[in-house]
CSV table of C-alpha atoms in Angstrom, one decimal:
chain,number,residue,atom,x,y,z
A,114,UNK,CA,-23.6,20.0,18.1
A,115,UNK,CA,-20.3,18.8,16.5
A,116,UNK,CA,-18.7,22.1,17.5
A,117,UNK,CA,-19.1,21.1,21.1
A,118,UNK,CA,-16.9,18.0,20.7
A,119,UNK,CA,-13.2,18.3,21.6
A,120,UNK,CA,-10.8,18.1,18.7
A,121,UNK,CA,-7.2,16.8,18.8
A,122,UNK,CA,-4.8,19.3,17.5
A,123,UNK,CA,-1.0,19.2,17.1
A,124,UNK,CA,1.5,22.0,17.6
A,125,UNK,CA,1.8,22.2,13.8
A,126,UNK,CA,-2.0,22.7,13.5
A,127,UNK,CA,-1.9,25.5,16.0
A,128,UNK,CA,1.0,27.2,14.2
A,129,UNK,CA,-0.6,26.9,10.8
A,130,UNK,CA,-3.9,28.2,12.1
A,131,UNK,CA,-2.1,31.3,13.6
A,132,UNK,CA,-0.1,31.9,10.4
A,133,UNK,CA,-3.1,31.6,8.0
A,134,UNK,CA,-6.3,32.5,9.9
A,135,UNK,CA,-9.4,31.4,8.1
A,136,UNK,CA,-7.6,28.6,6.2
A,137,UNK,CA,-7.5,25.7,8.6
A,138,UNK,CA,-7.6,22.1,7.3
A,139,UNK,CA,-8.2,19.2,9.7
A,140,UNK,CA,-6.2,16.0,9.1
A,141,UNK,CA,-8.1,13.5,7.0
A,142,UNK,CA,-7.2,10.4,9.2
A,143,UNK,CA,-7.0,11.9,12.7
A,144,UNK,CA,-4.0,10.3,14.3
A,145,UNK,CA,-1.3,9.2,11.8
A,146,UNK,CA,-0.8,5.7,13.2
A,147,UNK,CA,-2.8,3.7,15.8
A,148,UNK,CA,-0.9,3.5,19.1
A,149,UNK,CA,-1.6,-0.2,19.3
A,150,UNK,CA,-3.7,-2.8,17.5
A,151,UNK,CA,-6.9,-3.3,19.4
A,152,UNK,CA,-7.7,-7.0,19.9
A,153,UNK,CA,-10.5,-9.1,21.4
A,154,UNK,CA,-9.5,-12.7,22.4
A,155,UNK,CA,-12.3,-15.3,22.9
A,156,UNK,CA,-11.9,-18.9,23.8
A,157,UNK,CA,-14.1,-22.0,23.2
A,158,UNK,CA,-13.4,-25.7,23.8
A,159,UNK,CA,-11.6,-26.1,20.5
A,160,UNK,CA,-9.9,-22.8,19.6
A,161,UNK,CA,-9.1,-19.2,20.4
A,162,UNK,CA,-10.8,-16.6,18.2
A,163,UNK,CA,-9.0,-13.3,17.9
A,164,UNK,CA,-10.4,-10.1,16.4
A,165,UNK,CA,-7.9,-7.3,15.6
A,166,UNK,CA,-9.0,-3.9,14.4
A,167,UNK,CA,-6.8,-2.7,11.6
A,168,UNK,CA,-8.7,-0.1,9.5
A,169,UNK,CA,-7.0,1.2,6.4
A,170,UNK,CA,-4.4,-1.6,6.2
A,171,UNK,CA,-4.2,-3.7,3.1
A,172,UNK,CA,-4.5,-7.4,3.4
A,173,UNK,CA,-1.1,-7.9,1.9
A,174,UNK,CA,0.5,-5.6,4.5
A,175,UNK,CA,-0.6,-7.8,7.5
A,176,UNK,CA,1.7,-10.4,8.9
A,177,UNK,CA,0.7,-13.0,11.6
A,178,UNK,CA,3.1,-15.4,13.3
A,179,UNK,CA,2.3,-18.0,15.9
A,180,UNK,CA,5.1,-19.6,18.0
A,181,UNK,CA,3.7,-22.2,20.4
A,182,UNK,CA,1.3,-19.9,22.4
A,183,UNK,CA,2.7,-16.5,21.4
A,184,UNK,CA,0.8,-14.6,18.7
A,185,UNK,CA,2.3,-11.7,16.9
A,186,UNK,CA,0.3,-9.4,14.6
A,187,UNK,CA,2.2,-6.8,12.6
A,188,UNK,CA,1.1,-4.4,9.9
A,189,UNK,CA,2.7,-1.8,7.6
A,190,UNK,CA,0.5,1.2,7.4
A,191,UNK,CA,0.6,3.3,4.2
A,192,UNK,CA,-2.0,6.0,3.7
A,193,UNK,CA,-1.9,8.7,1.1
A,194,UNK,CA,-4.7,11.2,0.5
A,195,UNK,CA,-4.8,14.2,-1.7
A,196,UNK,CA,-7.5,16.9,-1.9
A,197,UNK,CA,-7.5,18.9,-5.1
A,198,UNK,CA,-9.3,22.0,-6.2
A,199,UNK,CA,-8.7,22.2,-10.0
A,200,UNK,CA,-5.0,22.1,-10.6
A,201,UNK,CA,-3.8,23.4,-7.2
A,202,UNK,CA,-3.1,21.0,-4.3
A,203,UNK,CA,-4.7,22.5,-1.2
A,204,UNK,CA,-3.9,19.7,1.2
A,205,UNK,CA,-1.9,16.5,1.1
A,206,UNK,CA,-1.2,13.9,3.8
A,207,UNK,CA,1.0,10.8,4.0
A,208,UNK,CA,1.4,8.3,6.8
A,209,UNK,CA,3.9,5.5,6.8
A,210,UNK,CA,4.9,3.2,9.6
A,211,UNK,CA,4.6,-0.2,11.2
A,212,UNK,CA,2.6,-1.3,14.2
A,213,UNK,CA,2.7,-4.7,15.9
A,214,UNK,CA,1.2,-6.5,18.8
A,215,UNK,CA,2.4,-9.7,20.6
A,216,UNK,CA,0.6,-11.6,23.3
A,217,UNK,CA,0.6,-15.1,24.9
A,218,UNK,CA,-2.4,-17.4,25.0
A,219,UNK,CA,-3.0,-19.8,27.9
A,220,UNK,CA,-2.1,-22.9,25.9
A,221,UNK,CA,-0.2,-23.8,22.7
A,222,UNK,CA,-1.8,-23.4,19.3
A,223,UNK,CA,-2.0,-26.0,16.5
A,224,UNK,CA,-0.4,-23.8,13.8
A,225,UNK,CA,-1.4,-26.3,11.0
A,226,UNK,CA,-5.1,-25.7,11.6
A,227,UNK,CA,-5.0,-21.9,12.0
A,228,UNK,CA,-7.0,-19.7,9.7
A,229,UNK,CA,-7.2,-15.9,9.1
A,230,UNK,CA,-9.9,-13.7,7.5
A,231,UNK,CA,-9.7,-10.0,6.8
A,232,UNK,CA,-12.9,-8.1,6.2
A,233,UNK,CA,-13.9,-4.4,6.6
A,234,UNK,CA,-10.7,-3.5,8.6
A,235,UNK,CA,-11.1,-6.4,11.0
A,236,UNK,CA,-8.7,-9.4,11.1
A,237,UNK,CA,-10.2,-12.5,12.5
A,238,UNK,CA,-7.9,-15.4,13.5
A,239,UNK,CA,-9.1,-18.8,14.4
A,240,UNK,CA,-6.3,-20.7,16.3
A,241,UNK,CA,-7.1,-24.3,17.3
A,242,UNK,CA,-5.8,-25.4,20.6
A,243,UNK,CA,-3.1,-28.0,20.5
A,244,UNK,CA,-4.5,-31.3,21.7
A,245,UNK,CA,-2.7,-32.3,24.9
A,246,UNK,CA,-1.2,-35.7,24.6
A,247,UNK,CA,-1.5,-37.8,27.7
A,248,UNK,CA,1.7,-39.1,29.1
A,249,UNK,CA,2.5,-42.7,28.1
A,250,UNK,CA,2.8,-45.1,30.9
A,251,UNK,CA,5.9,-47.2,30.8
A,252,UNK,CA,5.6,-50.7,32.0
A,253,UNK,CA,8.3,-51.8,34.4
A,254,UNK,CA,9.7,-55.3,33.8
C-alpha cells in the first residue's frame, strides 16, 4: 500500500536515480527545513496559549520574543544523519538553516508572567494578558 502514496522528489533525486539505477536512497528527513512554523493560538480569560510544532529542534536553539502584542518564534535547525555499512559511508545528509514566525495577538501580553515549555517537538507558550488599567478620573476644581 505504501507504494501507492506519492513521494516528493527533487531534481537531484531524479538525476541520481538515472545515473545509478537500483541504488536510490530517499532523504531521511523529507524536506530539509519546514516552510513555516505551524502554530495554534488559543485564548481564555487570562492568557493566550500558543502551541508551535518544531520537531527536531533543540531547546537551546529556540528563541521567543514578545513585544507588546507581537510574538516572534525563531529556531536554528541543525540536523545531521549518517548511515553506515561497515567502514563505507553510503549516505549522509546535513540540513542547516533558520526559520521564524511573527504574529500579532489581539491585546498586549504581560511579559513578566509568560512561560514556555518544550516537549516532544512542541513548544507551548502561556502568555498572560496585560491587565487593562481603567482611566483615572481627574477631579476638576
